């Protein structure tokens, strides 16, 4: 059994994700092997809210150069979580 804090790595705070807050959608970086059901349960456990829907996106790592050497940033997974009703996640309330 995975711990909820192992599934939800960190919130993603960008201009695009802040615009989604009006629609009650929150964006998080999640574990690459986590599925939508595990993500929904982890969000409900950590923030004490009811999740209506979870959309996931696998993000490919960008190529990065250091002089003549090239490498890649790691691949990661993003989840956009839609909440039910009027509840909000307090962590994001002061952001926008």
Short mmCIF file of N, CA, C and O in Angstrom, two decimals:
data_model
loop_
_atom_site.label_atom_id
_atom_site.label_comp_id
_atom_site.label_asym_id
_atom_site.label_seq_id
_atom_site.Cartn_x
_atom_site.Cartn_y
_atom_site.Cartn_z
N UNK A 1 0.85 -1.20 0.00
CA UNK A 1 0.00 0.00 0.00
C UNK A 1 0.89 1.25 0.00
O UNK A 1 1.77 1.39 0.83
N UNK A 2 0.63 2.13 -0.93
CA UNK A 2 1.41 3.36 -1.03
C UNK A 2 0.86 4.41 -0.07
O UNK A 2 -0.34 4.50 0.16
N UNK A 3 1.76 5.22 0.45
CA UNK A 3 1.40 6.34 1.30
C UNK A 3 0.88 7.48 0.41
O UNK A 3 1.37 7.67 -0.70
N UNK A 4 -0.10 8.24 0.90
CA UNK A 4 -0.67 9.33 0.11
C UNK A 4 0.39 10.37 -0.26
O UNK A 4 0.36 10.94 -1.35
N UNK A 5 1.34 10.60 0.64
CA UNK A 5 2.38 11.60 0.38
C UNK A 5 3.43 11.08 -0.61
O UNK A 5 4.20 11.87 -1.15
N UNK A 6 3.48 9.77 -0.84
CA UNK A 6 4.36 9.22 -1.87
C UNK A 6 3.74 9.39 -3.25
O UNK A 6 4.44 9.48 -4.26
N UNK A 7 2.41 9.42 -3.32
CA UNK A 7 1.71 9.55 -4.60
C UNK A 7 1.69 11.01 -5.05
O UNK A 7 2.00 11.32 -6.19
N UNK A 8 1.32 11.93 -4.14
CA UNK A 8 1.28 13.37 -4.46
C UNK A 8 2.64 13.96 -4.12
O UNK A 8 3.01 14.06 -2.95
N UNK A 9 3.40 14.35 -5.15
CA UNK A 9 4.76 14.84 -4.92
C UNK A 9 4.76 16.32 -4.56
O UNK A 9 5.31 16.72 -3.54
N UNK A 10 4.14 17.16 -5.42
CA UNK A 10 4.10 18.59 -5.12
C UNK A 10 3.03 19.26 -5.97
O UNK A 10 2.66 18.74 -7.04
N UNK A 11 2.53 20.41 -5.52
CA UNK A 11 1.59 21.17 -6.36
C UNK A 11 2.35 21.88 -7.47
O UNK A 11 3.53 22.20 -7.33
N UNK A 12 1.67 22.10 -8.58
CA UNK A 12 2.27 22.82 -9.71
C UNK A 12 1.64 24.21 -9.74
O UNK A 12 0.42 24.35 -9.87
N UNK A 13 2.50 25.22 -9.58
CA UNK A 13 2.02 26.60 -9.51
C UNK A 13 2.54 27.33 -10.73
O UNK A 13 3.70 27.76 -10.77
N UNK A 14 1.70 27.42 -11.76
CA UNK A 14 2.03 28.15 -12.97
C UNK A 14 0.85 29.07 -13.30
O UNK A 14 -0.21 28.96 -12.68
N UNK A 15 1.05 29.93 -14.26
CA UNK A 15 -0.03 30.83 -14.66
C UNK A 15 -1.25 30.03 -15.14
O UNK A 15 -2.39 30.34 -14.80
N UNK A 16 -1.00 28.98 -15.91
CA UNK A 16 -2.07 28.15 -16.44
C UNK A 16 -2.82 27.44 -15.32
O UNK A 16 -4.05 27.39 -15.31
N UNK A 17 -2.09 26.89 -14.34
CA UNK A 17 -2.75 26.17 -13.25
C UNK A 17 -3.52 27.14 -12.35
O UNK A 17 -4.56 26.77 -11.79
N UNK A 18 -3.06 28.36 -12.21
CA UNK A 18 -3.78 29.35 -11.40
C UNK A 18 -5.10 29.76 -12.08
O UNK A 18 -6.09 30.02 -11.42
N UNK A 19 -5.11 29.80 -13.42
CA UNK A 19 -6.34 30.11 -14.15
C UNK A 19 -7.39 29.02 -13.97
O UNK A 19 -8.59 29.29 -13.99
N UNK A 20 -6.95 27.77 -13.78
CA UNK A 20 -7.87 26.65 -13.60
C UNK A 20 -8.54 26.65 -12.23
O UNK A 20 -9.54 25.97 -12.03
N UNK A 21 -7.99 27.37 -11.25
CA UNK A 21 -8.56 27.38 -9.90
C UNK A 21 -9.99 27.89 -9.90
O UNK A 21 -10.81 27.47 -9.07
N UNK A 22 -10.33 28.78 -10.82
CA UNK A 22 -11.70 29.31 -10.92
C UNK A 22 -12.70 28.20 -11.24
O UNK A 22 -13.86 28.27 -10.84
N UNK A 23 -12.25 27.16 -11.95
CA UNK A 23 -13.10 26.02 -12.30
C UNK A 23 -13.00 24.91 -11.27
O UNK A 23 -13.45 23.79 -11.52
N UNK A 24 -12.37 25.18 -10.11
CA UNK A 24 -12.20 24.19 -9.04
C UNK A 24 -11.29 23.04 -9.48
O UNK A 24 -11.50 21.90 -9.09
N UNK A 25 -10.26 23.36 -10.30
CA UNK A 25 -9.31 22.36 -10.76
C UNK A 25 -7.93 22.69 -10.19
O UNK A 25 -7.47 23.82 -10.27
N UNK A 26 -7.29 21.67 -9.63
CA UNK A 26 -5.99 21.82 -8.99
C UNK A 26 -4.98 20.91 -9.67
O UNK A 26 -5.31 19.78 -10.03
N UNK A 27 -3.74 21.38 -9.82
CA UNK A 27 -2.73 20.65 -10.56
C UNK A 27 -1.61 20.19 -9.63
O UNK A 27 -1.12 20.99 -8.82
N UNK A 28 -1.22 18.91 -9.75
CA UNK A 28 -0.18 18.33 -8.91
C UNK A 28 0.78 17.50 -9.75
O UNK A 28 0.39 16.91 -10.76
N UNK A 29 2.04 17.43 -9.29
CA UNK A 29 2.96 16.44 -9.83
C UNK A 29 2.76 15.19 -9.00
O UNK A 29 2.73 15.26 -7.77
N UNK A 30 2.59 14.05 -9.67
CA UNK A 30 2.31 12.80 -8.97
C UNK A 30 3.33 11.73 -9.38
O UNK A 30 4.08 11.91 -10.34
N UNK A 31 3.34 10.63 -8.64
CA UNK A 31 4.23 9.51 -8.95
C UNK A 31 3.89 8.96 -10.33
O UNK A 31 2.72 8.88 -10.71
N UNK A 32 4.93 8.57 -11.08
CA UNK A 32 4.72 8.11 -12.46
C UNK A 32 3.87 6.84 -12.53
O UNK A 32 3.15 6.63 -13.50
N UNK A 33 3.93 6.00 -11.50
CA UNK A 33 3.20 4.74 -11.53
C UNK A 33 1.83 4.81 -10.85
O UNK A 33 1.14 3.81 -10.75
N UNK A 34 1.42 6.01 -10.42
CA UNK A 34 0.12 6.17 -9.75
C UNK A 34 -1.00 6.22 -10.78
O UNK A 34 -0.86 6.82 -11.84
N UNK A 35 -2.14 5.57 -10.46
CA UNK A 35 -3.29 5.64 -11.35
C UNK A 35 -4.30 6.65 -10.82
O UNK A 35 -4.13 7.21 -9.73
N UNK A 36 -5.36 6.89 -11.58
CA UNK A 36 -6.33 7.93 -11.24
C UNK A 36 -7.04 7.66 -9.91
O UNK A 36 -7.30 8.58 -9.14
N UNK A 37 -7.34 6.39 -9.63
CA UNK A 37 -8.02 6.04 -8.39
C UNK A 37 -7.13 6.32 -7.19
O UNK A 37 -7.57 6.90 -6.19
N UNK A 38 -5.85 5.94 -7.28
CA UNK A 38 -4.91 6.20 -6.19
C UNK A 38 -4.72 7.70 -5.97
O UNK A 38 -4.64 8.16 -4.83
N UNK A 39 -4.66 8.45 -7.06
CA UNK A 39 -4.49 9.91 -6.96
C UNK A 39 -5.69 10.53 -6.26
O UNK A 39 -5.55 11.35 -5.35
N UNK A 40 -6.91 10.13 -6.65
CA UNK A 40 -8.13 10.67 -6.04
C UNK A 40 -8.17 10.36 -4.55
O UNK A 40 -8.47 11.24 -3.73
N UNK A 41 -7.85 9.13 -4.16
CA UNK A 41 -7.86 8.75 -2.74
C UNK A 41 -6.82 9.53 -1.95
O UNK A 41 -7.07 9.95 -0.82
N UNK A 42 -5.64 9.75 -2.55
CA UNK A 42 -4.57 10.48 -1.87
C UNK A 42 -4.97 11.94 -1.64
O UNK A 42 -4.75 12.49 -0.56
N UNK A 43 -5.57 12.59 -2.64
CA UNK A 43 -6.01 13.98 -2.51
C UNK A 43 -7.09 14.08 -1.42
O UNK A 43 -7.06 14.99 -0.59
N UNK A 44 -8.05 13.15 -1.44
CA UNK A 44 -9.12 13.16 -0.44
C UNK A 44 -8.56 12.98 0.97
O UNK A 44 -9.00 13.63 1.91
N UNK A 45 -7.55 12.12 1.10
CA UNK A 45 -6.95 11.86 2.42
C UNK A 45 -6.14 13.05 2.92
O UNK A 45 -6.27 13.45 4.07
N UNK A 46 -5.32 13.64 2.05
CA UNK A 46 -4.43 14.72 2.48
C UNK A 46 -5.21 16.01 2.75
O UNK A 46 -5.00 16.68 3.77
N UNK A 47 -6.11 16.40 1.84
CA UNK A 47 -6.75 17.72 1.92
C UNK A 47 -8.19 17.68 2.44
O UNK A 47 -8.82 18.72 2.56
N UNK A 48 -8.73 16.49 2.71
CA UNK A 48 -10.09 16.33 3.25
C UNK A 48 -11.13 17.01 2.35
O UNK A 48 -11.93 17.84 2.80
N UNK A 49 -11.11 16.67 1.08
CA UNK A 49 -12.06 17.18 0.09
C UNK A 49 -12.62 15.99 -0.69
O UNK A 49 -12.11 14.88 -0.58
N UNK A 50 -13.65 16.22 -1.50
CA UNK A 50 -14.24 15.17 -2.33
C UNK A 50 -13.83 15.43 -3.78
O UNK A 50 -14.06 16.51 -4.32
N UNK A 51 -13.22 14.42 -4.42
CA UNK A 51 -12.73 14.55 -5.79
C UNK A 51 -13.81 14.09 -6.76
O UNK A 51 -14.38 13.01 -6.61
N UNK A 52 -14.09 14.92 -7.78
CA UNK A 52 -15.08 14.57 -8.80
C UNK A 52 -14.42 13.86 -9.97
O UNK A 52 -14.96 12.91 -10.51
N UNK A 53 -13.22 14.33 -10.38
CA UNK A 53 -12.59 13.81 -11.59
C UNK A 53 -11.08 14.02 -11.53
O UNK A 53 -10.61 14.98 -10.92
N UNK A 54 -10.34 13.11 -12.15
CA UNK A 54 -8.88 13.23 -12.24
C UNK A 54 -8.46 13.03 -13.70
O UNK A 54 -8.82 12.04 -14.32
N UNK A 55 -7.71 13.99 -14.23
CA UNK A 55 -7.11 13.86 -15.56
C UNK A 55 -5.61 13.76 -15.36
O UNK A 55 -5.03 14.52 -14.57
N UNK A 56 -4.95 12.85 -16.08
CA UNK A 56 -3.51 12.70 -15.94
C UNK A 56 -2.81 12.93 -17.28
O UNK A 56 -3.38 12.64 -18.33
N UNK A 57 -1.59 13.45 -17.19
CA UNK A 57 -0.78 13.73 -18.37
C UNK A 57 0.63 13.23 -18.07
O UNK A 57 1.20 13.59 -17.03
N UNK A 58 1.20 12.40 -18.95
CA UNK A 58 2.60 12.00 -18.82
C UNK A 58 3.44 13.02 -19.58
O UNK A 58 3.27 13.21 -20.78
N UNK A 59 4.34 13.69 -18.86
CA UNK A 59 5.15 14.76 -19.43
C UNK A 59 6.54 14.22 -19.75
O UNK A 59 7.18 13.62 -18.90
N UNK A 60 6.96 14.41 -21.00
CA UNK A 60 8.27 13.95 -21.44
C UNK A 60 9.33 14.93 -20.94
O UNK A 60 9.13 16.15 -20.97
N UNK A 61 10.47 14.41 -20.49
CA UNK A 61 11.56 15.26 -20.02
C UNK A 61 12.21 16.03 -21.16
O UNK A 61 12.38 15.49 -22.26
N UNK A 62 12.56 17.27 -20.90
CA UNK A 62 13.18 18.11 -21.94
C UNK A 62 14.67 17.77 -22.09
O UNK A 62 15.32 17.37 -21.14
N UNK A 63 15.18 18.02 -23.30
CA UNK A 63 16.61 17.86 -23.54
C UNK A 63 17.32 19.09 -22.98
O UNK A 63 16.89 20.23 -23.21
N UNK A 64 18.40 18.85 -22.25
CA UNK A 64 19.18 19.95 -21.68
C UNK A 64 20.63 19.79 -22.08
O UNK A 64 21.14 18.67 -22.19
N UNK A 65 21.31 20.92 -22.31
CA UNK A 65 22.72 20.89 -22.71
C UNK A 65 23.58 21.56 -21.67
O UNK A 65 23.19 22.55 -21.07
N UNK A 66 24.78 21.01 -21.50
CA UNK A 66 25.80 21.62 -20.66
C UNK A 66 27.06 21.64 -21.51
O UNK A 66 27.77 20.62 -21.59
N UNK A 67 27.26 22.74 -22.25
CA UNK A 67 28.37 22.79 -23.19
C UNK A 67 28.09 21.86 -24.36
O UNK A 67 27.04 21.93 -24.99
N UNK A 68 29.00 20.95 -24.64
CA UNK A 68 28.79 20.02 -25.75
C UNK A 68 28.07 18.76 -25.32
O UNK A 68 27.78 17.89 -26.14
N UNK A 69 27.79 18.60 -24.03
CA UNK A 69 27.14 17.40 -23.52
C UNK A 69 25.63 17.62 -23.44
O UNK A 69 25.17 18.68 -23.02
N UNK A 70 24.89 16.62 -23.89
CA UNK A 70 23.43 16.72 -23.81
C UNK A 70 22.90 15.64 -22.88
O UNK A 70 23.49 14.56 -22.75
N UNK A 71 21.80 15.96 -22.23
CA UNK A 71 21.13 15.01 -21.35
C UNK A 71 19.65 15.33 -21.35
O UNK A 71 19.19 16.22 -22.08
N UNK A 72 18.91 14.61 -20.57
CA UNK A 72 17.46 14.82 -20.49
C UNK A 72 17.03 15.00 -19.06
O UNK A 72 17.56 14.35 -18.15
N UNK A 73 16.07 15.88 -18.85
CA UNK A 73 15.39 15.94 -17.56
C UNK A 73 14.53 14.69 -17.45
O UNK A 73 14.12 14.12 -18.46
N UNK A 74 14.20 14.26 -16.24
CA UNK A 74 13.39 13.05 -16.11
C UNK A 74 11.96 13.25 -16.58
O UNK A 74 11.42 14.36 -16.51
N UNK A 75 11.34 12.16 -17.07
CA UNK A 75 9.91 12.18 -17.38
C UNK A 75 9.14 12.25 -16.07
O UNK A 75 9.61 11.76 -15.04
N UNK A 76 7.94 12.85 -16.10
CA UNK A 76 7.12 12.94 -14.89
C UNK A 76 5.65 12.95 -15.25
O UNK A 76 5.30 12.97 -16.42
N UNK A 77 4.80 12.86 -14.25
CA UNK A 77 3.36 12.76 -14.47
C UNK A 77 2.65 13.90 -13.74
O UNK A 77 2.99 14.23 -12.61
N UNK A 78 1.67 14.48 -14.43
CA UNK A 78 0.90 15.60 -13.90
C UNK A 78 -0.55 15.16 -13.78
O UNK A 78 -1.07 14.45 -14.64
N UNK A 79 -1.21 15.59 -12.70
CA UNK A 79 -2.62 15.28 -12.51
C UNK A 79 -3.40 16.57 -12.30
O UNK A 79 -3.00 17.42 -11.51
N UNK A 80 -4.50 16.72 -13.04
CA UNK A 80 -5.41 17.85 -12.85
C UNK A 80 -6.65 17.28 -12.16
O UNK A 80 -7.36 16.46 -12.72
N UNK A 81 -6.87 17.73 -10.92
CA UNK A 81 -7.91 17.18 -10.07
C UNK A 81 -9.07 18.17 -9.98
O UNK A 81 -8.86 19.33 -9.63
N UNK A 82 -10.27 17.72 -10.31
CA UNK A 82 -11.48 18.54 -10.19
C UNK A 82 -12.21 18.14 -8.91
O UNK A 82 -12.45 16.95 -8.68
N UNK A 83 -12.54 19.14 -8.10
CA UNK A 83 -13.23 18.87 -6.83
C UNK A 83 -14.73 19.00 -6.98
O UNK A 83 -15.22 19.76 -7.82
N UNK A 84 -15.46 18.27 -6.12
CA UNK A 84 -16.92 18.37 -6.10
C UNK A 84 -17.34 19.55 -5.23
O UNK A 84 -16.67 19.88 -4.25
N UNK A 85 -18.47 20.15 -5.56
CA UNK A 85 -19.05 21.20 -4.73
C UNK A 85 -18.21 22.45 -4.66
O UNK A 85 -17.44 22.77 -5.55
N UNK A 86 -18.36 23.15 -3.55
CA UNK A 86 -17.70 24.45 -3.36
C UNK A 86 -16.46 24.37 -2.49
O UNK A 86 -15.87 25.38 -2.15
N UNK A 87 -16.05 23.16 -2.09
CA UNK A 87 -14.86 23.03 -1.25
C UNK A 87 -13.61 23.42 -2.03
O UNK A 87 -13.53 23.22 -3.24
N UNK A 88 -12.63 23.97 -1.31
CA UNK A 88 -11.37 24.36 -1.94
C UNK A 88 -10.22 23.75 -1.14
O UNK A 88 -10.40 23.33 0.01
N UNK A 89 -9.04 23.73 -1.72
CA UNK A 89 -7.83 23.33 -1.03
C UNK A 89 -7.18 24.61 -0.50
O UNK A 89 -6.81 25.48 -1.28
N UNK A 90 -7.07 24.71 0.81
CA UNK A 90 -6.63 25.96 1.44
C UNK A 90 -5.24 26.37 1.03
O UNK A 90 -4.92 27.55 0.98
N UNK A 91 -4.39 25.41 0.70
CA UNK A 91 -3.02 25.71 0.30
C UNK A 91 -2.99 26.69 -0.88
O UNK A 91 -2.16 27.57 -0.95
N UNK A 92 -3.92 26.53 -1.80
CA UNK A 92 -3.95 27.35 -3.02
C UNK A 92 -4.70 28.67 -2.84
O UNK A 92 -4.61 29.54 -3.69
N UNK A 93 -5.45 28.83 -1.76
CA UNK A 93 -6.34 29.99 -1.62
C UNK A 93 -5.63 31.33 -1.70
O UNK A 93 -6.13 32.27 -2.30
N UNK A 94 -4.44 31.45 -1.13
CA UNK A 94 -3.73 32.72 -1.14
C UNK A 94 -2.90 32.96 -2.38
O UNK A 94 -2.26 33.99 -2.52
N UNK A 95 -2.92 32.03 -3.33
CA UNK A 95 -2.03 32.12 -4.49
C UNK A 95 -2.50 33.09 -5.56
O UNK A 95 -1.72 33.79 -6.16
N UNK A 96 -3.79 33.10 -5.85
CA UNK A 96 -4.26 33.89 -6.98
C UNK A 96 -4.91 35.18 -6.60
O UNK A 96 -5.09 35.62 -5.59
#
